[in-house]
Short mmCIF file of N, CA, C and O in Angstrom, two decimals:
data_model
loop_
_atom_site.label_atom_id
_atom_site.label_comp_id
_atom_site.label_asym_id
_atom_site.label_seq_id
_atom_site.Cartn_x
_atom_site.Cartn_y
_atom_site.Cartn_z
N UNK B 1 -29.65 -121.27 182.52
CA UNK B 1 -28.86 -122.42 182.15
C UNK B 1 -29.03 -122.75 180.66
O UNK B 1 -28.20 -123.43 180.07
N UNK B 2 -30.22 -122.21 180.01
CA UNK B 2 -29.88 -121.75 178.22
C UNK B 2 -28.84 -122.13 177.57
O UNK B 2 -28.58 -122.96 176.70
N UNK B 3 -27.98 -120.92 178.50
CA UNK B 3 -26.71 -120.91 177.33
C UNK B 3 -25.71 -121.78 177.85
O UNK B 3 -24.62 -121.30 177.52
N UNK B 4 -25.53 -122.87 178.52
CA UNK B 4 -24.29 -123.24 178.98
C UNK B 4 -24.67 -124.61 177.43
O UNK B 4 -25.63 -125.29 177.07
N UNK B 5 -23.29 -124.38 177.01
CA UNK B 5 -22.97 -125.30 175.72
C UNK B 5 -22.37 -126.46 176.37
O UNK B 5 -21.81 -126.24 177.45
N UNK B 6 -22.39 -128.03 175.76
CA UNK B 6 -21.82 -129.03 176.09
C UNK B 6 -20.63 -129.37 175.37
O UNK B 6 -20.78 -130.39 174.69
N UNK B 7 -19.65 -128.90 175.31
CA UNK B 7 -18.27 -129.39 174.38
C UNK B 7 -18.38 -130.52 174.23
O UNK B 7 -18.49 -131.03 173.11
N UNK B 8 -18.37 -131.28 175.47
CA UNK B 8 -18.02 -132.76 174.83
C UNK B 8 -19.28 -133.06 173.99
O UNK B 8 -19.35 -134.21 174.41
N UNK B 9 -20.42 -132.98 173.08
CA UNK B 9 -20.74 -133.19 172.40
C UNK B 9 -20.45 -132.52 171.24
O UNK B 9 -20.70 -132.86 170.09
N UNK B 10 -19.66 -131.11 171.81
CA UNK B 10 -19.38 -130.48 170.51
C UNK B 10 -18.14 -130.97 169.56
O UNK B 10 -18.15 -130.74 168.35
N UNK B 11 -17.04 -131.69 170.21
CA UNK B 11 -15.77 -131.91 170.18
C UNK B 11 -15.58 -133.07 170.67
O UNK B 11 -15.90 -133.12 171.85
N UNK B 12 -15.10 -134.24 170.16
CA UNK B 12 -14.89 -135.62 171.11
C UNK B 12 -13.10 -135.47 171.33
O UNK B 12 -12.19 -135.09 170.60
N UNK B 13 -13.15 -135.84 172.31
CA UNK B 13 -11.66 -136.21 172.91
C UNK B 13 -11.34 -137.31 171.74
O UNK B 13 -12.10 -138.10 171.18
N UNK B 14 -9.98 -137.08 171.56
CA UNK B 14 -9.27 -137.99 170.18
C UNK B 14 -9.77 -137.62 169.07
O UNK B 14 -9.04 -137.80 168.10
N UNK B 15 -10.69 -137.19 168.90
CA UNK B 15 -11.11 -136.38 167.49
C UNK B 15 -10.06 -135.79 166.82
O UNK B 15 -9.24 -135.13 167.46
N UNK B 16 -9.92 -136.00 165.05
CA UNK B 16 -9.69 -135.13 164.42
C UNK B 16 -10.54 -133.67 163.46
O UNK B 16 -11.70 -133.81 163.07
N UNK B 17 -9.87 -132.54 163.24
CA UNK B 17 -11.45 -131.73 163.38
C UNK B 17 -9.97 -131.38 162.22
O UNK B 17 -8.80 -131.51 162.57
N UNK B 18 -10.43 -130.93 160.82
CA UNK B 18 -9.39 -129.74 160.12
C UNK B 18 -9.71 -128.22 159.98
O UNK B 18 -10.70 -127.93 159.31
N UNK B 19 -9.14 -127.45 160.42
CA UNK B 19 -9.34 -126.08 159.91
C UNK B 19 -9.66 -125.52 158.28
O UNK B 19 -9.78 -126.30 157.35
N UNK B 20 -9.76 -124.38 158.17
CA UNK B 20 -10.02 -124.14 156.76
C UNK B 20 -8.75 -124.23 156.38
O UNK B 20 -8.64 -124.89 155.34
N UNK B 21 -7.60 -123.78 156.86
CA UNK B 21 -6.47 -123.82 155.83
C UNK B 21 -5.92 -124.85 155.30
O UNK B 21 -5.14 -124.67 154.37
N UNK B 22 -6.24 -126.39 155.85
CA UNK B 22 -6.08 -127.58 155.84
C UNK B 22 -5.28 -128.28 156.78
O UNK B 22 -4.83 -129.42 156.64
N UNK B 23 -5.14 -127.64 157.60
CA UNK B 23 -4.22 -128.44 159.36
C UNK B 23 -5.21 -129.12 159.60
O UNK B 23 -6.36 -128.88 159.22
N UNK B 24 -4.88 -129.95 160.20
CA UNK B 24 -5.90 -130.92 160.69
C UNK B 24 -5.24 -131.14 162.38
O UNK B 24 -4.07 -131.09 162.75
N UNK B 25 -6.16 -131.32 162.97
CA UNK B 25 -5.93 -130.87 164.92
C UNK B 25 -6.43 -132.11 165.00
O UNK B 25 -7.20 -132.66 164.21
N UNK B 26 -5.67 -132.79 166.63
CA UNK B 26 -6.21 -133.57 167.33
C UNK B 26 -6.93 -133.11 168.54
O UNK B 26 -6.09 -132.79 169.38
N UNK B 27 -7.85 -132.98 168.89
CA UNK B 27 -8.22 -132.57 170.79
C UNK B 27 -8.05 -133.61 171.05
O UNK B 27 -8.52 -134.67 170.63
N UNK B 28 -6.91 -133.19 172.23
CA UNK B 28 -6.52 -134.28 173.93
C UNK B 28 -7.28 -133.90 174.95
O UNK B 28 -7.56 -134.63 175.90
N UNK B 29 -7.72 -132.54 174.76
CA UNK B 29 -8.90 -132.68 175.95
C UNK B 29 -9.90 -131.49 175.40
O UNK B 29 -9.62 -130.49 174.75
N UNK B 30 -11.02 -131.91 175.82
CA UNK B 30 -12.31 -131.03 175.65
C UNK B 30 -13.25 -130.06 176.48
O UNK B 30 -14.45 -130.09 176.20
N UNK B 31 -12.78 -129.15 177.53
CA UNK B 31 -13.51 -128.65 178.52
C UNK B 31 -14.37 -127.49 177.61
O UNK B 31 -14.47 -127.22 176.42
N UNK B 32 -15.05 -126.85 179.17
CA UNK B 32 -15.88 -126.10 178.41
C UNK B 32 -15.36 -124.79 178.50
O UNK B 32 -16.09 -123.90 178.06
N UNK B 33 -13.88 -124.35 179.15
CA UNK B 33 -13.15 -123.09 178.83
C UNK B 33 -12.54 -123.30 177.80
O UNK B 33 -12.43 -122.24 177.18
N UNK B 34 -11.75 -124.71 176.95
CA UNK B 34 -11.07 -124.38 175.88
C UNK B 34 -11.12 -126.02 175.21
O UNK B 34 -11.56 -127.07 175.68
N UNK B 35 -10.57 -125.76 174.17
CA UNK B 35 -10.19 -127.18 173.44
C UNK B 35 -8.36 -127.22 173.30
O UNK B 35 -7.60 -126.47 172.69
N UNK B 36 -8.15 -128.22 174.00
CA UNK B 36 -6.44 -128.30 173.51
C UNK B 36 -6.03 -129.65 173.18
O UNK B 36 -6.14 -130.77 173.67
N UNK B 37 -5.36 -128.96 171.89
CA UNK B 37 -5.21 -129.51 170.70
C UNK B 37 -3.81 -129.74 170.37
O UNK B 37 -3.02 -129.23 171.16
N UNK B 38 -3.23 -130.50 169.23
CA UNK B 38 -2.19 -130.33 168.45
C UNK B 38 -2.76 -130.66 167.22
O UNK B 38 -3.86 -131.13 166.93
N UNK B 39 -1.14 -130.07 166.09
CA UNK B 39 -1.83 -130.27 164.81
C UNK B 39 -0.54 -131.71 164.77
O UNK B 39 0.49 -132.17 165.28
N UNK B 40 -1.72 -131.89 163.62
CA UNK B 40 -1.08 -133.84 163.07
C UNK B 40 -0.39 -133.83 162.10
O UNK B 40 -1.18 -133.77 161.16
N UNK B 41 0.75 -133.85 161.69
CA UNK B 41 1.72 -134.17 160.61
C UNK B 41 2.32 -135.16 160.25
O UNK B 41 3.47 -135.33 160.66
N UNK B 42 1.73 -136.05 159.41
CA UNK B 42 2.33 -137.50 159.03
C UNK B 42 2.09 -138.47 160.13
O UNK B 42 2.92 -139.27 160.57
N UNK B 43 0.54 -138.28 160.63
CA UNK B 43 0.13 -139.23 161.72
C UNK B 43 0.48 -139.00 163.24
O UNK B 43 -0.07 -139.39 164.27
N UNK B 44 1.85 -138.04 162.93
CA UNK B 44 2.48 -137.79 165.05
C UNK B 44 1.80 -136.51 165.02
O UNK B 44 1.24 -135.99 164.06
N UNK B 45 1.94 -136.01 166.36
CA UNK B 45 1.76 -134.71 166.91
C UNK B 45 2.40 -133.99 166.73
O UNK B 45 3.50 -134.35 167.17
N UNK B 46 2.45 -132.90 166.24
CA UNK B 46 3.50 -131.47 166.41
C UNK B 46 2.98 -130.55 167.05
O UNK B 46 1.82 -130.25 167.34
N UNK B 47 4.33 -129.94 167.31
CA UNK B 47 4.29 -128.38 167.71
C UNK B 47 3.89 -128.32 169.18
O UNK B 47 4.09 -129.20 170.02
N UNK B 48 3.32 -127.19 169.36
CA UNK B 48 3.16 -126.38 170.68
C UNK B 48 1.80 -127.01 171.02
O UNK B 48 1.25 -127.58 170.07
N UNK B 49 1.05 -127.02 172.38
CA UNK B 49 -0.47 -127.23 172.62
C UNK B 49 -1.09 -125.87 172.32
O UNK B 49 -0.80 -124.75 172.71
N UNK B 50 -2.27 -126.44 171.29
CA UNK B 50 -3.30 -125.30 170.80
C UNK B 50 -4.65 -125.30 171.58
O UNK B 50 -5.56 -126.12 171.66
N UNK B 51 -4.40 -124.00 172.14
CA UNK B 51 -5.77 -123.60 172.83
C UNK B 51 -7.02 -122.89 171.98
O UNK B 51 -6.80 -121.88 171.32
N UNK B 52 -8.05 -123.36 172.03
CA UNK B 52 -8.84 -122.72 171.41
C UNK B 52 -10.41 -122.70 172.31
O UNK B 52 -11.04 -123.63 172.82
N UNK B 53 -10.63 -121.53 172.25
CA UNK B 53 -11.92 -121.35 173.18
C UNK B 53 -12.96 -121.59 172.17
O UNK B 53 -12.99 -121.08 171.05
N UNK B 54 -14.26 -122.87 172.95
CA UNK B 54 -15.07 -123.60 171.67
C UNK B 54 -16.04 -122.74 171.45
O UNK B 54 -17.05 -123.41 171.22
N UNK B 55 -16.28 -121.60 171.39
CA UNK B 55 -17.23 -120.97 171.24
C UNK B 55 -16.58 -119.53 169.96
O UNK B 55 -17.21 -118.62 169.43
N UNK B 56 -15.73 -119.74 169.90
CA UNK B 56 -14.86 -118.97 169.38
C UNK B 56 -14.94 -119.03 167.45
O UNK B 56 -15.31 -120.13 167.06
N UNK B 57 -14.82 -118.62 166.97
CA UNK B 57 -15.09 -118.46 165.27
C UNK B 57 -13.85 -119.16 164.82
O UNK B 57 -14.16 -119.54 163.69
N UNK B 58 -12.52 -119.59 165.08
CA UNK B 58 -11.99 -120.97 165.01
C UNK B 58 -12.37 -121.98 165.38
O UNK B 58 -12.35 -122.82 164.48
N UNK B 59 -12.83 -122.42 166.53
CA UNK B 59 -13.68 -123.26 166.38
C UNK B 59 -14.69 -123.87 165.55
O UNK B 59 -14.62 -125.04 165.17
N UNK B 60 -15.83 -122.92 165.21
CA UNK B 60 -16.68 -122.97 164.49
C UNK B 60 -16.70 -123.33 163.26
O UNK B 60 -17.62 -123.57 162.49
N UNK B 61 -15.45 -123.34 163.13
CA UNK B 61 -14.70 -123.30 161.53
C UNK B 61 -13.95 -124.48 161.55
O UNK B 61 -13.21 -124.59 160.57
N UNK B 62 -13.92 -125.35 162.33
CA UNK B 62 -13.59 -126.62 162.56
C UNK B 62 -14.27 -127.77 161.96
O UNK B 62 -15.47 -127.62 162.23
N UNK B 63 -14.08 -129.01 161.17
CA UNK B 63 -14.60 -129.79 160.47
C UNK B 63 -14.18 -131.10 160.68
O UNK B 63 -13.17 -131.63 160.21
N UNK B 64 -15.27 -131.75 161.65
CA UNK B 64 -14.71 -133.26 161.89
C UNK B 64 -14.07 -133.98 160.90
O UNK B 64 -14.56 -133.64 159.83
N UNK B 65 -13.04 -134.98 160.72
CA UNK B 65 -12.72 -135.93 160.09
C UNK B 65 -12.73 -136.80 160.55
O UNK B 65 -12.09 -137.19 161.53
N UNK B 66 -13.73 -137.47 159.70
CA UNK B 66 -14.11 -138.89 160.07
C UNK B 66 -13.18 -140.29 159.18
O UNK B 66 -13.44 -141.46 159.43
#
């Protein structure tokens, strides 16, 4: 039981987190198979739901905004 990671401490639900390229993501939900997300443009939501598995090197590369 080592390795089982806790997302929700890794990732808060409603969080904004930005990528390196400068998108900035909301997570709507936080499990521990994926994070799904949208990206934020002028405060609304866009686009498609982004899946991202939290263990994943996008992830990792994720940067809360506080």
């Amino acid at each position: 039981m080592a390795n089982k990671i806790m997302i929700q401490h890794m990732f808060k639900k409603d969080g904004f987190y930005k990528e390196p390229d400068g998108k900035v993501l909301k997570v709507v939900v936080s499990e521990v198979w994926n994070l799904r997300c949208f990206e934020i443009v002028d405060g609304k939501l866009t686009g498609p739901m982004i899946k991202i598995h939290p263990e994943s090197d996008r992830a990792k590369a994720l940067v809360e905004v506080v």
